[in-house]
Short mmCIF file of C-alpha atoms in Angstrom, two decimals:
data_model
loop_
_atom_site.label_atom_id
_atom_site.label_comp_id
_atom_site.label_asym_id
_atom_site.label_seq_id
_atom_site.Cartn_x
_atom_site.Cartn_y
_atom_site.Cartn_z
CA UNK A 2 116.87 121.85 139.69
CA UNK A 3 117.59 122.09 136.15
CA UNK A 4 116.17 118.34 135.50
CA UNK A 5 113.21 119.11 137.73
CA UNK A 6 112.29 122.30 134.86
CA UNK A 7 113.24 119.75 132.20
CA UNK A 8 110.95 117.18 133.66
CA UNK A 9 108.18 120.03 134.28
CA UNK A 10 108.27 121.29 130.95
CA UNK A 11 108.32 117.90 129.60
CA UNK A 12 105.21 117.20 131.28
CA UNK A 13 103.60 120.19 129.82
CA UNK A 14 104.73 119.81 126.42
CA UNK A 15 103.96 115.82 125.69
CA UNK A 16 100.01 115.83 126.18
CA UNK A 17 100.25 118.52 123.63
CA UNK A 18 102.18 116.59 120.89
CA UNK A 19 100.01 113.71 121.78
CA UNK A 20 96.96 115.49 121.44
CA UNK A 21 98.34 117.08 117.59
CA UNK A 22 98.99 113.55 116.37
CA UNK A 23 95.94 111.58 117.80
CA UNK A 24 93.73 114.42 115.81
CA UNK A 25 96.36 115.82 112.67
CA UNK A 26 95.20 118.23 110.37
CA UNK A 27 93.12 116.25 107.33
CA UNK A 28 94.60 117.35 104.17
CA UNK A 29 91.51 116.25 102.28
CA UNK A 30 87.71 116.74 102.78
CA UNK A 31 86.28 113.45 102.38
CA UNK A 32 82.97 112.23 100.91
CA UNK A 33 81.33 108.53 100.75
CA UNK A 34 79.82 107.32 97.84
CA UNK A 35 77.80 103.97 98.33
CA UNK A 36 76.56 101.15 96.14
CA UNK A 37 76.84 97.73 94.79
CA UNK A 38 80.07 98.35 93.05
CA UNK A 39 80.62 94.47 92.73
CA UNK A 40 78.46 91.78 91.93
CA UNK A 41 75.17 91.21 89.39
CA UNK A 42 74.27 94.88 89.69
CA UNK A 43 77.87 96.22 89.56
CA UNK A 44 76.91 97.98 86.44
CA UNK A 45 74.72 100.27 88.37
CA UNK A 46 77.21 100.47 90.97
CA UNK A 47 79.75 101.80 88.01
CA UNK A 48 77.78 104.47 87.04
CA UNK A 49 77.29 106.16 90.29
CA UNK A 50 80.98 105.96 90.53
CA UNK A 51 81.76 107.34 87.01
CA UNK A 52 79.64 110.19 87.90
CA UNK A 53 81.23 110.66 91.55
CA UNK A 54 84.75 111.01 89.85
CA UNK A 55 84.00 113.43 87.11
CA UNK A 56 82.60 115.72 89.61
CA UNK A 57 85.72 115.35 91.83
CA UNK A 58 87.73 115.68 89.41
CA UNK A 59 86.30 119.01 87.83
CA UNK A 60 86.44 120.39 91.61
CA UNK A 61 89.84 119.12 92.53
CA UNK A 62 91.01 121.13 89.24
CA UNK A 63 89.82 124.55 90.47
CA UNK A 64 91.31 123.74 93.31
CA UNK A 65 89.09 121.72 95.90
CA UNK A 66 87.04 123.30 98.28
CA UNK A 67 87.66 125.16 101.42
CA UNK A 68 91.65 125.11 100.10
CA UNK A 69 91.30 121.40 100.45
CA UNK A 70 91.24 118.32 97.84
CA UNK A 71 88.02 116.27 97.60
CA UNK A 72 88.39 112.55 98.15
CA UNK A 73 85.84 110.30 97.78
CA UNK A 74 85.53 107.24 99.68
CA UNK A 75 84.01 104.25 98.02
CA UNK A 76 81.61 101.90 99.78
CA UNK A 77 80.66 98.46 98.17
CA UNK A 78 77.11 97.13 100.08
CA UNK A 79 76.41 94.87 97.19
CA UNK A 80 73.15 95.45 97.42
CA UNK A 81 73.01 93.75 100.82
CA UNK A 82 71.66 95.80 103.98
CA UNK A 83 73.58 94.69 106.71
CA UNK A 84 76.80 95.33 103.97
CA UNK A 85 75.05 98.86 103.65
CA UNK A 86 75.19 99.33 107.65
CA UNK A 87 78.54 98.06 107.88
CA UNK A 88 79.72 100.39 105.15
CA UNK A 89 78.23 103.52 107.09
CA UNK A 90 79.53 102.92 110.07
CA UNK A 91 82.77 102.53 108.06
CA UNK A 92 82.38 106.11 106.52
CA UNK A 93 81.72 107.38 109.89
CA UNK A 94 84.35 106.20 111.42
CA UNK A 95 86.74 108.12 108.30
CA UNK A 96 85.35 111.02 108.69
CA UNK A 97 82.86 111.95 105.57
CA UNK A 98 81.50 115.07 105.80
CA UNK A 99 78.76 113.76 103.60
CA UNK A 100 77.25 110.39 101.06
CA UNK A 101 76.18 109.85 97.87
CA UNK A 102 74.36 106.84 97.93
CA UNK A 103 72.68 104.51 98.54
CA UNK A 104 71.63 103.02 94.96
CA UNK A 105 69.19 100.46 96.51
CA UNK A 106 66.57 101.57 98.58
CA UNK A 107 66.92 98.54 100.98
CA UNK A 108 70.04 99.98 101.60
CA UNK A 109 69.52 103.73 101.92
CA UNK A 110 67.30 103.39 104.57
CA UNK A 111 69.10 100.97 106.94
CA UNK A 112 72.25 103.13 106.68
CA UNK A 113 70.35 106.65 106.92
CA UNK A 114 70.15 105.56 110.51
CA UNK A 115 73.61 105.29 110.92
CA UNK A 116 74.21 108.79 108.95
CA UNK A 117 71.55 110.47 111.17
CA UNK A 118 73.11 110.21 114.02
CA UNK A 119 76.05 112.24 113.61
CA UNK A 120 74.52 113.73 111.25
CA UNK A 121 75.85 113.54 107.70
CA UNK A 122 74.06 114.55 104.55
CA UNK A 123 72.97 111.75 102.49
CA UNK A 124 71.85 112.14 99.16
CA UNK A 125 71.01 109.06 97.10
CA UNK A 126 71.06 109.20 93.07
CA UNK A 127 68.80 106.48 92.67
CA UNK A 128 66.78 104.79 95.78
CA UNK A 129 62.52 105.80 95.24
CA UNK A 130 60.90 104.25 98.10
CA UNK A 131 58.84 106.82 99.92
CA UNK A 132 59.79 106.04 103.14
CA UNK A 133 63.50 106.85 102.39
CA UNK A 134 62.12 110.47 103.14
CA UNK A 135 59.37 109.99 105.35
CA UNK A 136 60.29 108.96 108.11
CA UNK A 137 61.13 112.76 109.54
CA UNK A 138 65.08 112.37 108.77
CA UNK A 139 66.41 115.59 108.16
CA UNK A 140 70.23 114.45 106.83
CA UNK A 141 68.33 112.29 103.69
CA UNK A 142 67.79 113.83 100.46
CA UNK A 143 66.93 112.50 96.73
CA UNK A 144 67.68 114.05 93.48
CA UNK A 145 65.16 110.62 91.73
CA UNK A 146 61.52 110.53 91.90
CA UNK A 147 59.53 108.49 94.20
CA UNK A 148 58.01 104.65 93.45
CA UNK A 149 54.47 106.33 94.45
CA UNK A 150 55.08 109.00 91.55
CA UNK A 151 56.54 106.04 89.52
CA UNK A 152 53.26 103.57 89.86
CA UNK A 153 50.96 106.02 89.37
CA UNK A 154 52.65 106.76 85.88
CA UNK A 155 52.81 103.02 85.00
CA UNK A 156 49.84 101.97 86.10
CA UNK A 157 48.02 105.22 83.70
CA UNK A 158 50.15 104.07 81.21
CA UNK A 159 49.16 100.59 81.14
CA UNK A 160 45.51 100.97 81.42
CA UNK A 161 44.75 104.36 79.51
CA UNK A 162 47.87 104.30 76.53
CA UNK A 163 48.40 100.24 76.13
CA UNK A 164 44.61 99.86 76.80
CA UNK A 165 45.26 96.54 78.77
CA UNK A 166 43.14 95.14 82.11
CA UNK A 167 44.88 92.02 82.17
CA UNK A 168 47.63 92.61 84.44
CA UNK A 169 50.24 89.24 86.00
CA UNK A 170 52.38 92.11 88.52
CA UNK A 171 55.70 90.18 89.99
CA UNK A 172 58.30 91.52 92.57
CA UNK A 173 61.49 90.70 93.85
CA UNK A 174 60.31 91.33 97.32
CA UNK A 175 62.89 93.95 98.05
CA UNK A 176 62.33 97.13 99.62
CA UNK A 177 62.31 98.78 95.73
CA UNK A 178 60.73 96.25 94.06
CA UNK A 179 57.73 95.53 95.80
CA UNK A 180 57.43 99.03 97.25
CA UNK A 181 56.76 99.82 93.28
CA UNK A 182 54.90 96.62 92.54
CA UNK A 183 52.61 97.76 95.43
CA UNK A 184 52.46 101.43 94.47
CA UNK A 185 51.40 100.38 90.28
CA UNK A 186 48.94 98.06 92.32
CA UNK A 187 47.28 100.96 94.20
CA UNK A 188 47.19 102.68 90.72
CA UNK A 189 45.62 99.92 89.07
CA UNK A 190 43.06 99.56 91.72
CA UNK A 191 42.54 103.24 91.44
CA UNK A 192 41.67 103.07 87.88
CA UNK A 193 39.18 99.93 88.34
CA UNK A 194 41.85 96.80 87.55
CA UNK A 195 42.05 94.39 89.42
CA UNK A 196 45.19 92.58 88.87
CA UNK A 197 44.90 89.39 87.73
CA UNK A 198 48.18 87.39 89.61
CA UNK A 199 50.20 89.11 92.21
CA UNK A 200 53.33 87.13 93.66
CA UNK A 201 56.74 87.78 94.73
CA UNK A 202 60.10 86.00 93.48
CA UNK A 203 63.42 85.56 94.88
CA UNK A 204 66.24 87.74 93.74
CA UNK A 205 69.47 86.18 92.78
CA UNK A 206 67.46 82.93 91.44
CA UNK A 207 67.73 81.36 88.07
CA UNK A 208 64.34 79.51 86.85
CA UNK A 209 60.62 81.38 87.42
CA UNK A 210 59.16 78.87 85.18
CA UNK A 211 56.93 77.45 87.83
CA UNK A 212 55.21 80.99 88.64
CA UNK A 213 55.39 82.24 85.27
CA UNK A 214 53.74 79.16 84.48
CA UNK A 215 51.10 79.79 87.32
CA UNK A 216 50.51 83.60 85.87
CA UNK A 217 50.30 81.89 82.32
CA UNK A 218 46.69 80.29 83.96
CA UNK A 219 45.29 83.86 84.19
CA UNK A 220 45.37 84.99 80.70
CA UNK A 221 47.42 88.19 81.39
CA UNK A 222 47.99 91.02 78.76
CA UNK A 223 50.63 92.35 80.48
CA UNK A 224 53.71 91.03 83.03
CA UNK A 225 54.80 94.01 85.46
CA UNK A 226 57.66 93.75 87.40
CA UNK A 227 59.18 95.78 90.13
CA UNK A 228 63.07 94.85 90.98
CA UNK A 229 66.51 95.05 89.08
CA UNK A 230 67.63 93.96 85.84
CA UNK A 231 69.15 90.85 86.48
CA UNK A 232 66.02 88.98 87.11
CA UNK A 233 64.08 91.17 84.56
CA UNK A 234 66.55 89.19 82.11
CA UNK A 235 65.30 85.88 83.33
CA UNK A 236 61.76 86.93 83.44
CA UNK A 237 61.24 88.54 80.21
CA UNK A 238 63.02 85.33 77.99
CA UNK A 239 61.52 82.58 80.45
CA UNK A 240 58.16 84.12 79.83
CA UNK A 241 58.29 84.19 76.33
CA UNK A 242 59.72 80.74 76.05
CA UNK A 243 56.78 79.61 78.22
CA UNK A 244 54.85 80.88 75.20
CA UNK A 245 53.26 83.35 77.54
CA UNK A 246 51.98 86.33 74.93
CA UNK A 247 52.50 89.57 77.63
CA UNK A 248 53.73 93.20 76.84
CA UNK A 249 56.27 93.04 79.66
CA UNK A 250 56.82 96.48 81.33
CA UNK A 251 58.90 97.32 84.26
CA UNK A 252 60.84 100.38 86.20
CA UNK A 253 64.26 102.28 86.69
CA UNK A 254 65.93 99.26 88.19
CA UNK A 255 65.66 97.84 84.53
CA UNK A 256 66.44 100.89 82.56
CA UNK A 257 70.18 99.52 82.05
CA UNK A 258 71.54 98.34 78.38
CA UNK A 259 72.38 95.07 80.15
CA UNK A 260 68.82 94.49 80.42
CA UNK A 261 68.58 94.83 76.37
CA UNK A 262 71.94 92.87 75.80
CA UNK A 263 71.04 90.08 78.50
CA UNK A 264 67.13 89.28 77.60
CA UNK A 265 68.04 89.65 73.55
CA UNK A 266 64.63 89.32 71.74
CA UNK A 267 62.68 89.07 74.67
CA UNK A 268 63.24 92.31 75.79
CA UNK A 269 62.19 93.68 71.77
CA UNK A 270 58.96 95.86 72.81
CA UNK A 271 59.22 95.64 76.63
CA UNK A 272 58.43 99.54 78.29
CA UNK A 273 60.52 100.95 81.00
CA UNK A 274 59.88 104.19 83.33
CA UNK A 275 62.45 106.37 83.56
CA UNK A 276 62.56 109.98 83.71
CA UNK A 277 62.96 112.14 80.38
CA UNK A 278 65.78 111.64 77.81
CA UNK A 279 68.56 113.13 79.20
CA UNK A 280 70.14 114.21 75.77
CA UNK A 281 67.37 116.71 75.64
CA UNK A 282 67.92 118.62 79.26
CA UNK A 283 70.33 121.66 77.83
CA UNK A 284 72.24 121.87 81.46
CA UNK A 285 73.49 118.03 80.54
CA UNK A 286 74.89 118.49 77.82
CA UNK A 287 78.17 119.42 79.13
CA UNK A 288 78.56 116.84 81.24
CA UNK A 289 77.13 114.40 78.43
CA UNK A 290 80.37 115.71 76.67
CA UNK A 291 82.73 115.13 79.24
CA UNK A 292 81.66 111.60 80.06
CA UNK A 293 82.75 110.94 76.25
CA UNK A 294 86.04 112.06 76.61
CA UNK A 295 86.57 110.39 79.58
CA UNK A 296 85.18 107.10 78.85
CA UNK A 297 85.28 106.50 74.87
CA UNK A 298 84.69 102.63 75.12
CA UNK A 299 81.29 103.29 77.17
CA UNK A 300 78.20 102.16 75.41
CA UNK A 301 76.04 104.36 77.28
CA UNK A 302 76.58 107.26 79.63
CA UNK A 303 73.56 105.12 82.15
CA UNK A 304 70.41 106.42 83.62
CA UNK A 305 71.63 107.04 86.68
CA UNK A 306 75.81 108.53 86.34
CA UNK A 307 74.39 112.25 85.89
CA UNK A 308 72.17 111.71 89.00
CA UNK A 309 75.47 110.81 91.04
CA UNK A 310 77.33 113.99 89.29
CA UNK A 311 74.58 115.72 90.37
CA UNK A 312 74.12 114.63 93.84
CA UNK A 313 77.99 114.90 94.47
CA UNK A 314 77.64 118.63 93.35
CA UNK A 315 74.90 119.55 95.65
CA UNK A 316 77.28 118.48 98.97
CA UNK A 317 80.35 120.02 97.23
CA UNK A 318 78.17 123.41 96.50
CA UNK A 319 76.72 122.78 100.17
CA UNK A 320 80.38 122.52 101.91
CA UNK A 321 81.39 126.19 99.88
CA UNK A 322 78.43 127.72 100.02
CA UNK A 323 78.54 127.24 104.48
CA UNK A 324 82.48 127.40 103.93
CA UNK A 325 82.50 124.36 106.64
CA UNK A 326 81.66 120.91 106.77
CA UNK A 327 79.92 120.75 109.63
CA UNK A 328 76.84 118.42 109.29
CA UNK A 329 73.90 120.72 110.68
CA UNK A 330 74.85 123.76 108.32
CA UNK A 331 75.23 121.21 105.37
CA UNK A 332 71.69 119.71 105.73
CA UNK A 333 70.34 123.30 106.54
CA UNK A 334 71.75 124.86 103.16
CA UNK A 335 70.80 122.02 101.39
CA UNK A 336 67.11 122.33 102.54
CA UNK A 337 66.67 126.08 101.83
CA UNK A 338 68.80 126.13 98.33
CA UNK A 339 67.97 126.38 94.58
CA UNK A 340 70.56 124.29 93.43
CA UNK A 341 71.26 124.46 89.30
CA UNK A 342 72.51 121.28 87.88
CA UNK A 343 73.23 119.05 85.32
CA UNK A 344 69.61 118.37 85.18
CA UNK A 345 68.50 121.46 85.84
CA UNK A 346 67.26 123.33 88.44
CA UNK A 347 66.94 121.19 91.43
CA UNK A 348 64.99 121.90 94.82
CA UNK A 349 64.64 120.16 98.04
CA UNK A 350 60.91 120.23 99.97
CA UNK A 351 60.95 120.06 103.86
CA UNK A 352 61.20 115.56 103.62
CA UNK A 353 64.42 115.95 101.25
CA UNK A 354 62.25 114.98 97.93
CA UNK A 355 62.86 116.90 94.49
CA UNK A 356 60.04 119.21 93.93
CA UNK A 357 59.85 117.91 90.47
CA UNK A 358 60.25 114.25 89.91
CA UNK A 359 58.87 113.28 86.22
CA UNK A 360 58.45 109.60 85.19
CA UNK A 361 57.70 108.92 81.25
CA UNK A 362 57.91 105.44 79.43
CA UNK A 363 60.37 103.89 77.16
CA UNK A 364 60.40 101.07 74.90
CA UNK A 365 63.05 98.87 73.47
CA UNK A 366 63.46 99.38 69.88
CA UNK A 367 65.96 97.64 67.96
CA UNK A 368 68.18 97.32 70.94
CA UNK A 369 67.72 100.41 72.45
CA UNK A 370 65.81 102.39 74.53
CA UNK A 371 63.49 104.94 72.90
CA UNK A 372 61.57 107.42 74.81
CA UNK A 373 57.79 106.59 73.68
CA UNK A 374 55.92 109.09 75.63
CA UNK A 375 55.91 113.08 76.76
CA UNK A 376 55.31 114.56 80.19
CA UNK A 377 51.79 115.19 80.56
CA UNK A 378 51.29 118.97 81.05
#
């Protein structure tokens, strides 16, 4: 009799245990942050996660959130979409209550499909394609502008402040790049030019003599690329050694010092979009500050850490704000929140764009990046 109870209880008791280790209590809340941490854009990838870890870190020192530690779980796509999928599912399966990331828009949207499903908040620092947010996602969120906001700056700025019609425009025939090729295109057009040469190139390749030397038959005033730095580099000193007399100008994906340090002379005079000089946003400073002290050796804090900080702070605020991490009342908060930041006060509308996304030119100026131009009021 007794071994029958034993046996009985037993059989009560065991599901029980199994159940409490198969699903044990997480001692952290995790987030993913996504980008190309490796490779010929790993500088990019470095300063979404410089700005992931500060913000961690200043959380985890009050104390987490919830009573729990924040741990962030890094995802490398390497700019690569199916790598962007595979590192989704890959958060999913760990359990992140929410992503920062992706940093290339041919990523962010791929993976938003995997986030949506569960659903997971997604914020990206950096990706500006429009239809990131229009495709009636509610998880997917941007604290950047958009390429159509972008092109219609660049394209103004080319025709009505350089005073140039001549216009060679090249892409990299990525979902970025040749969205914001295509969007300074419509601008043009818009404003009566016609470009002159329109082609794509290959990322990742090392000689664009033959269709620089093809765009060189045109007579251009002005090269205009849409992509990422590392064939910006190759583009801006092929073109000049070609002899080919352009003002080259270009987007965010080349607003990087390794752009400057990689091109050398070539790049002297070139104009990059980007939006307005952080030093001068009074909620930055701060964070400006503690991105010194943390990394002394850096040459530059980079366009794009404090949008990272940023976005990591909106989940974090998000998770304590609902006091859970449950994915619907994330995305709900963060749709119907004022959120003040780092770059000030921030504001989603109903797709999961900024309200306010300015775009204003730079130009390189004895090896650095100068802000040339002011927000048009």
């Amino acid at each position: 009799m007794r071994k029958f109870l034993f046996l009985v209880l037993m059989a009560t008791l065991i599901p029980g245990l199994m159940a409490a280790n198969a699903y044990p209590a997480e001692e952290t809340i995790k987030l993913g942050l996504a980008g190309p941490l490796t490779g010929d854009q790993g500088a990019f990838g470095e300063q979404l996660k410089n700005g992931g870890t500060i913000a961690m870190e200043e959380w985890n020192e009050k104390g987490g959130v919830l009573g729990k530690k924040i741990e962030i779980i890094w995802g490398d796509d390497q700019h690569d979409p199916k790598q962007a999928v595979a590192v989704a599912n890959k958060f999913v399966n760990e359990g992140v209550v929410g992503v920062i990331g992706h940093f290339n828009s041919s990523c962010s949207i791929p993976a938003s499909t995997v986030y949506t499903k569960v659903p997971i908040p997604q914020i990206t620092p950096a990706s500006t394609n429009p239809q990131f947010t229009e495709r009636g996602l509610r998880n997917v969120f941007r604290v950047c502008g958009r390429d159509d906001q972008q092109g219609a700056v660049a394209a103004d700025f080319i025709v009505n402040t350089l005073k140039k019609t001549r216009v060679a425009v090249f892409h990299d025939k990525t979902t970025y790049g040749q969205g914001l090729a295509d969007e300074t295109v419509k601008g043009l057009k818009k404003l009566g030019v016609e470009p002159v040469f329109y082609t794509g190139i290959v990322q990742g390749d090392k000689d664009y003599t033959a269709v620089l030397t093809a765009a060189k038959q045109k007579n251009p005033e002005v090269l205009y690329f849409g992509g990422i730095h590392p064939e910006a580099i190759l583009l801006a000193k092929q073109s000049k050694d070609l002899g080919l007399n352009t003002i080259f100008v270009s987007g965010d994906g080349v607003f990087i010092q390794e752009f400057i340090d990689g091109a050398g002379p070539a790049a002297e005079g070139a104009y990059i979009s980007f939006t307005p000089d952080q030093e001068k946003i009074p909620e930055a400073q701060p964070f400006i500050k503690k991105f010194r002290q943390k990394f002394p050796q850096a040459k530059e804090v980079g366009a794009y850490t404090i949008y990272s900080y940023v976005a990591t702070n909106i989940l974090l605020e998000a998770i304590k704000g609902t006091n859970s991490t449950d994915g619907n009342k994330l995305i709900d908060y963060i749709h119907k929140t004022k959120f003040n930041t780092a770059l000030g006060p921030i504001q989603f509308d109903e797709k999961g764009d900024v309200l306010e996304s300015p775009y204003v030119f730079w130009q390189v100026k004895n090896g650095k990046f100068v802000q040339v131009q002011e927000l048009k009021k």
